[in-house]
Amino acid sequence: MNASPPFLRAENLACRRGDRLLFARLSLSVDAGEALHLSGANGIGKSSLIRILAGLLRPFEGSVHKAGAMALLDERPALDTHLPLGRALAFWGRVDGIAPARLDEVAQSVGLGDLLDVPVRFLSTGQRKRAALARAIAQDAPVWLLDEPLNGLDTASVATVEALVADHCAGGGLCLLASHQPVAVPNLARLELSDFAA
Amino acid sequence: MIGAILKRDIALLLGGGRRGGAMLPILFFLAVAMLYPFAVGPDAKLLARTGGGVVWVAALLAAILPLDRLIEPDLEAGVFDQLALRGMADEVTCAIRILAHWLSFAVPLMLATPIAAVLLGLSGAQLMTLELGLLAGTPGLAALGVAVAAVTAGLRGGAALAGLLILPLAVPLLIFGAGSLSTGGEGGIALTGAASLVLVALSPFAAGAALRAARE
């Protein structure tokens, strides 16, 4: 992780998709050790906000300030589906300069240690979600942006993800987590996006 | 990071898996060279005079075959977003993809060209000119392919549209490349190389802009 503590701040953000203004006047601040739960109904702009914070989408108004490398988990796992999971993760390991042993360790932590030889296309929805989470965790970035990380997960896997987020924040990272489901993480702040609906 | 991405891109385009099928352009290329003498007859002089042009047309069509695998699968899978998140400029990602496309389609095609030359009755000198022309021109075809694939990614019927778009844009390469055979001169190859260089220089920016537009 970077020597300087990570942070994420957004000021007066507005997001427009097509002709629809999804939200406006949204400001947030997340510092090292903190987790923020973005909640709201489908289509309210949670994913768009995550993409704006990641720098992948330009805000209609407002600005984002951040420190620290970012790891993004969204609905697209970015893993080569024809490859065994271990090799699909290994590509991102090479890109991020992560040792293979660390990748194995992360795969174990999300409960996929026994599936590294299975092609990604044969994994279930929940297993793919955890595989994508493994890719994001292995990046060792201090800032986690998790878009609906609990979708498709069983109860045990939800608890695993919540524990991983808690550990990450306890270790000095920060996490912004968008989910329409309840999330149980200690000291989790909550931002209801419908409060900023335009 | 660039080496890892290039290695993956080549593996995706060259072999194995659902998105493989790199042999298809080569087989297509050789099939055209094999069928052409059946279509025009066994006149050796006619074949030798027109064969080089046929090879160029076949190379262009072979370059089009993998277009639907060049950009769209990774765009849908979120790979480009993950690379952008790691600070990789879309232009660099596309430049790597152009190199991978060239290495996976043009190099095997140039290796297969002597076989096509035999089938078409081309002389050794013609084969040499043809190979030099392909060496100069195929980077431009690869660059054009990536740019067009990026512009049409995500569109309904994008693959067919990409094929239609690339054909007129490739005409200068075709004219200079095939023209170098009839004039036998280095001028044609130089012009092919010049057109190719322009395309290689501009395409990463066009493709990168298309990727960013696709995020909006």
XYZ file of C-alpha atoms in Angstrom:
414
model
C 0.000 0.000 0.000
C 1.051 3.629 -0.476
C 2.892 5.366 2.320
C 0.394 8.251 2.448
C -3.011 7.261 3.807
C -5.653 6.743 1.156
C -8.725 8.937 0.919
C -11.644 9.484 -1.390
C -13.594 12.732 -1.602
C -16.304 13.864 -3.945
C -17.698 17.369 -4.028
C -21.001 18.455 -5.415
C -21.238 15.569 -7.883
C -23.996 15.289 -10.432
C -24.461 12.423 -12.846
C -26.389 12.521 -16.067
C -27.074 9.422 -18.151
C -28.695 10.228 -21.466
C -31.446 12.742 -20.724
C -31.794 11.702 -17.064
C -30.118 13.506 -14.222
C -29.625 10.650 -11.762
C -28.314 12.571 -8.773
C -26.981 16.011 -7.956
C -25.226 17.926 -5.141
C -23.668 14.726 -3.823
C -20.595 15.050 -1.645
C -18.848 12.306 0.269
C -15.627 11.713 2.102
C -14.059 8.399 3.045
C -10.728 8.146 4.814
C -8.346 5.326 5.653
C -9.925 2.707 7.869
C -13.469 3.704 6.905
C -16.146 1.915 4.908
C -19.139 3.526 3.254
C -22.251 1.679 2.143
C -23.960 3.275 -0.876
C -27.559 2.199 -0.822
C -30.542 2.886 -2.996
C -32.984 1.317 -5.377
C -32.040 -0.120 -8.741
C -31.238 2.516 -11.342
C -30.654 5.302 -8.856
C -27.026 5.682 -9.920
C -24.938 3.561 -7.536
C -22.886 1.971 -10.314
C -22.508 5.307 -12.087
C -21.229 6.905 -8.881
C -18.727 4.074 -8.428
C -17.520 4.548 -12.016
C -17.223 8.301 -11.523
C -15.159 7.750 -8.374
C -13.005 5.243 -10.280
C -12.389 7.832 -12.992
C -14.089 5.754 -15.664
C -17.044 8.097 -16.108
C -16.991 11.872 -16.215
C -19.341 13.565 -13.754
C -21.878 15.980 -15.168
C -20.807 18.366 -12.407
C -18.471 18.283 -9.453
C -15.055 16.861 -8.760
C -13.352 13.831 -7.238
C -10.151 13.884 -5.211
C -8.415 10.712 -4.190
C -5.186 9.195 -2.962
C -4.185 5.565 -3.275
C -4.515 2.905 -5.963
C -8.021 1.644 -6.599
C -9.425 -1.830 -7.029
C -12.798 -2.097 -8.726
C -15.276 -4.934 -8.556
C -18.338 -4.568 -10.743
C -20.702 -6.884 -12.575
C -18.019 -7.741 -15.138
C -15.367 -10.080 -13.734
C -12.687 -9.209 -16.351
C -11.466 -12.798 -16.269
C -10.859 -14.872 -19.403
C -13.727 -17.336 -19.295
C -11.990 -20.068 -21.325
C -8.991 -20.201 -18.983
C -8.747 -22.087 -15.689
C -9.380 -19.685 -12.808
C -5.760 -19.855 -11.641
C -4.430 -18.788 -15.050
C -7.111 -16.112 -15.472
C -6.096 -14.611 -12.117
C -2.408 -15.038 -12.958
C -2.764 -12.580 -15.855
C -3.857 -9.823 -13.473
C -1.162 -10.958 -11.069
C 1.446 -10.326 -13.774
C -0.120 -6.953 -14.612
C -0.117 -5.922 -10.951
C 3.226 -7.523 -10.128
C 1.673 -9.894 -7.594
C 3.453 -13.135 -6.666
C 1.617 -16.388 -7.561
C 1.692 -17.428 -3.901
C -0.247 -14.289 -2.970
C -2.848 -15.092 -5.656
C -3.296 -18.579 -4.211
C -3.647 -17.089 -0.749
C -6.332 -14.653 -1.922
C -8.185 -17.420 -3.802
C -8.192 -19.423 -0.567
C -9.511 -16.440 1.361
C -12.601 -16.199 -0.874
C -13.144 -19.962 -0.798
C -11.940 -20.715 -4.326
C -8.700 -22.478 -3.499
C -10.014 -25.792 -4.790
C -11.315 -24.355 -8.064
C -8.120 -22.879 -9.523
C -7.996 -25.565 -12.238
C -11.634 -25.093 -13.260
C -12.300 -22.922 -16.351
C -13.997 -19.663 -15.383
C -16.925 -20.423 -17.684
C -17.814 -23.434 -15.539
C -18.021 -21.401 -12.325
C -21.412 -20.492 -10.886
C -22.597 -16.883 -10.623
C -21.538 -16.668 -7.000
C -18.184 -18.299 -7.674
C -17.501 -15.863 -10.517
C -18.361 -12.983 -8.241
C -15.897 -14.293 -5.666
C -13.306 -14.862 -8.410
C -13.653 -11.217 -9.429
C -13.357 -10.251 -5.775
C -10.145 -12.286 -5.593
C -8.824 -10.335 -8.592
C -9.648 -7.060 -6.867
C -8.221 -8.095 -3.484
C -5.013 -9.454 -5.019
C -4.340 -6.035 -6.506
C -3.397 -4.939 -2.958
C -4.881 -1.501 -3.589
C -5.790 0.537 -0.519
C -9.051 1.798 -2.039
C -11.748 -0.776 -2.749
C -14.726 0.142 -4.903
C -17.175 -2.740 -4.737
C -20.307 -2.557 -6.859
C -22.929 -5.050 -5.664
C -20.325 -7.483 -4.262
C -22.996 -9.562 -2.520
C -25.114 -10.319 -5.589
C -25.472 -14.041 -6.170
C -23.620 -14.998 -2.984
C -24.863 -17.507 -0.416
C -25.018 -16.640 3.290
C -21.555 -17.999 4.081
C -19.979 -16.116 1.166
C -21.707 -12.879 2.217
C -20.158 -13.281 5.672
C -16.754 -13.914 4.049
C -16.986 -10.728 1.973
C -18.085 -8.708 4.999
C -15.144 -10.077 6.992
C -12.719 -9.261 4.164
C -14.002 -5.673 3.996
C -13.702 -5.329 7.775
C -10.117 -6.676 7.685
C -9.201 -4.356 4.814
C -10.446 -1.294 6.693
C -8.825 -2.449 9.940
C -5.568 -2.699 7.991
C -5.737 0.943 6.919
C -7.600 0.572 3.628
C -10.889 2.164 2.733
C -13.905 0.662 1.064
C -16.876 2.077 -0.756
C -19.489 -0.570 -1.249
C -22.637 -0.187 -3.327
C -25.386 -2.644 -2.502
C -29.131 -2.704 -2.263
C -28.765 -5.447 0.364
C -28.008 -4.935 4.066
C -24.271 -5.110 4.826
C -22.845 -6.026 8.213
C -19.440 -4.402 8.616
C -18.281 -2.702 11.848
C -18.450 1.125 11.812
C -20.022 1.131 8.376
C -21.276 4.562 7.336
C -24.253 4.686 5.004
C -25.134 7.003 2.147
C -28.651 6.754 0.734
C -28.437 7.816 -2.883
C -32.143 8.596 -3.146
C -31.463 11.590 -0.864
C -29.603 13.140 -3.790
C -31.999 12.131 -6.547
C -32.534 14.973 -8.966
C 2.677 -4.699 -17.535
C 2.830 -4.169 -21.318
C 4.556 -7.523 -21.852
C 1.859 -9.357 -19.863
C -0.916 -7.665 -21.830
C 0.744 -8.359 -25.190
C 1.268 -12.005 -24.284
C -2.388 -12.385 -23.288
C -3.649 -10.554 -26.390
C -1.611 -12.791 -28.686
C -2.775 -15.919 -26.861
C -6.399 -14.814 -27.186
C -6.093 -14.076 -30.885
C -3.830 -16.968 -31.781
C -5.155 -20.008 -30.166
C -7.251 -22.065 -27.919
C -10.437 -21.386 -26.216
C -13.700 -19.949 -27.286
C -12.131 -16.893 -28.844
C -9.437 -18.752 -30.770
C -9.480 -19.722 -34.373
C -6.363 -17.944 -35.608
C -5.932 -20.638 -38.246
C -9.146 -19.509 -39.892
C -7.683 -16.435 -41.654
C -4.737 -18.500 -42.882
C -6.935 -21.295 -44.187
C -9.186 -18.693 -45.779
C -6.147 -17.028 -47.362
C -4.853 -20.317 -48.788
C -8.330 -21.382 -49.917
C -8.642 -18.194 -51.989
C -5.207 -18.783 -53.520
C -6.179 -22.379 -54.287
C -9.595 -21.579 -55.747
C -8.519 -18.631 -57.903
C -6.820 -20.801 -60.592
C -9.996 -22.891 -60.791
C -12.021 -19.724 -61.371
C -9.862 -18.074 -64.066
C -8.400 -21.181 -65.658
C -4.888 -22.616 -65.845
C -3.368 -19.771 -67.883
C 0.023 -19.435 -66.178
C 0.702 -15.941 -67.560
C -2.678 -14.642 -66.398
C -2.191 -16.201 -62.966
C 1.298 -14.749 -62.630
C 0.054 -11.299 -63.702
C -2.998 -11.186 -61.423
C -1.983 -13.558 -58.602
C -0.258 -10.885 -56.522
C -3.405 -8.780 -56.484
C -5.444 -11.794 -55.442
C -3.048 -12.399 -52.558
C -3.527 -8.782 -51.434
C -7.318 -9.049 -51.589
C -7.173 -12.366 -49.716
C -4.873 -10.792 -47.089
C -7.315 -7.933 -46.608
C -10.261 -10.288 -46.221
C -8.257 -12.536 -43.888
C -7.508 -9.498 -41.723
C -11.226 -8.826 -41.392
C -12.136 -12.291 -40.088
C -10.998 -11.790 -36.453
C -12.476 -8.271 -36.155
C -15.297 -9.335 -33.820
C -12.766 -10.808 -31.372
C -10.455 -7.794 -31.317
C -12.233 -5.393 -28.978
C -15.807 -6.314 -28.120
C -15.230 -9.361 -25.850
C -12.803 -7.434 -23.644
C -15.048 -4.374 -23.653
C -17.960 -6.479 -22.424
C -15.792 -8.306 -19.873
C -14.527 -5.038 -18.382
C -10.874 -5.731 -19.187
C -10.290 -2.269 -20.690
C -11.807 -0.626 -17.598
C -9.529 -2.617 -15.313
C -6.484 -1.597 -17.353
C -7.582 2.059 -17.354
C -8.001 1.859 -13.579
C -4.356 0.797 -13.368
C -3.305 3.928 -15.227
C -2.947 2.349 -18.649
C -3.984 4.853 -21.333
C -6.573 3.467 -23.734
C -4.306 4.486 -26.609
C -1.509 2.301 -25.254
C -3.910 -0.604 -24.717
C -5.047 -0.256 -28.336
C -1.470 0.038 -29.625
C -0.678 -3.246 -27.866
C -3.791 -4.779 -29.399
C -2.656 -3.630 -32.876
C 0.730 -5.275 -32.365
C -0.934 -8.473 -31.137
C -3.337 -8.490 -34.099
C -0.458 -7.996 -36.519
C 1.639 -10.730 -34.922
C -1.289 -13.164 -34.874
C -2.650 -12.610 -38.376
C 0.020 -11.031 -40.563
C 3.054 -13.046 -39.559
C 1.369 -16.445 -40.156
C -0.075 -15.030 -43.366
C 3.347 -13.979 -44.610
C 4.640 -17.429 -43.728
C 1.807 -18.929 -45.785
C 2.401 -16.617 -48.747
C 5.066 -18.831 -50.395
C 2.462 -21.617 -50.555
C -0.013 -19.217 -52.130
C 2.715 -18.080 -54.541
C 3.253 -21.658 -55.683
C -0.480 -22.164 -56.163
C -0.680 -18.986 -58.240
C 2.523 -19.612 -60.188
C 4.296 -16.458 -58.994
C 8.020 -16.100 -59.661
C 10.637 -15.801 -56.942
C 11.054 -12.076 -57.619
C 7.296 -11.531 -57.451
C 7.161 -13.468 -54.198
C 9.878 -11.277 -52.713
C 8.079 -8.097 -53.755
C 4.822 -9.511 -52.425
C 6.359 -10.383 -49.056
C 7.971 -6.948 -48.736
C 4.687 -5.318 -49.651
C 2.810 -7.393 -47.072
C 5.466 -6.578 -44.471
C 4.948 -2.895 -45.183
C 1.179 -2.975 -45.545
C -0.171 -5.452 -43.013
C 0.636 -3.251 -39.954
C -1.716 -0.707 -41.505
C -4.377 -3.377 -41.971
C -3.960 -4.450 -38.338
C -4.204 -0.844 -37.131
C -7.260 -0.236 -39.261
C -8.835 -3.436 -37.954
C -8.411 -2.455 -34.297
C -9.681 1.093 -34.885
C -12.752 -0.077 -36.775
C -13.416 -2.862 -34.251
C -13.267 -0.291 -31.421
C -15.587 2.130 -33.189
C -18.170 -0.584 -33.902
C -17.854 -2.510 -30.602
C -21.148 -2.761 -28.813
C -23.205 -1.832 -31.863
C -25.862 -4.216 -33.078
C -24.442 -5.946 -36.149
C -21.104 -4.338 -35.344
C -19.037 -7.113 -36.933
C -20.757 -6.752 -40.298
C -20.512 -2.973 -40.085
C -16.817 -3.255 -39.246
C -16.251 -5.333 -42.367
C -18.023 -2.756 -44.494
C -16.160 0.148 -42.901
C -12.695 -1.309 -43.222
C -12.889 -2.159 -46.937
C -12.952 1.396 -48.356
C -10.433 2.586 -45.765
C -8.027 -0.159 -46.837
C -8.177 0.811 -50.522
C -4.955 2.923 -50.456
C -3.018 -0.001 -48.979
C -4.491 -2.325 -51.570
C -3.705 0.000 -54.474
C -0.112 0.674 -53.405
C 0.536 -2.900 -52.292
C -0.860 -4.627 -55.357
C 0.496 -1.812 -57.563
C 4.043 -2.484 -56.410
C 3.809 -5.890 -58.071
C 2.923 -4.565 -61.504
C 5.443 -1.737 -61.458
C 7.941 -3.995 -59.745
C 9.260 -0.881 -58.092
C 10.238 0.051 -54.618
C 8.023 3.109 -54.965
C 4.888 1.048 -54.497
C 6.266 -0.616 -51.395
C 7.404 2.736 -50.027
C 3.935 4.197 -50.570
C 2.377 1.113 -48.951
C 4.678 1.606 -45.988
C 3.840 5.303 -45.803
C 0.074 4.637 -45.833
C 0.621 1.895 -43.274
C 2.631 4.195 -41.002
C -0.080 6.842 -41.085
C -2.675 4.239 -40.076
C -0.459 2.797 -37.327
C 0.178 6.297 -35.980
C -3.459 7.419 -35.990
C -5.381 4.259 -35.165
C -4.445 3.943 -31.466
C -5.867 7.423 -30.872
C -9.052 6.690 -32.803
C -9.502 3.353 -31.039
C -8.700 4.872 -27.633
C -11.270 7.626 -28.184
C -13.810 4.977 -29.190
C -13.176 3.024 -25.969
C -13.671 6.150 -23.872
C -16.849 6.994 -25.768
C -18.135 3.471 -25.105
C -17.823 4.121 -21.346
C -20.148 7.114 -21.477
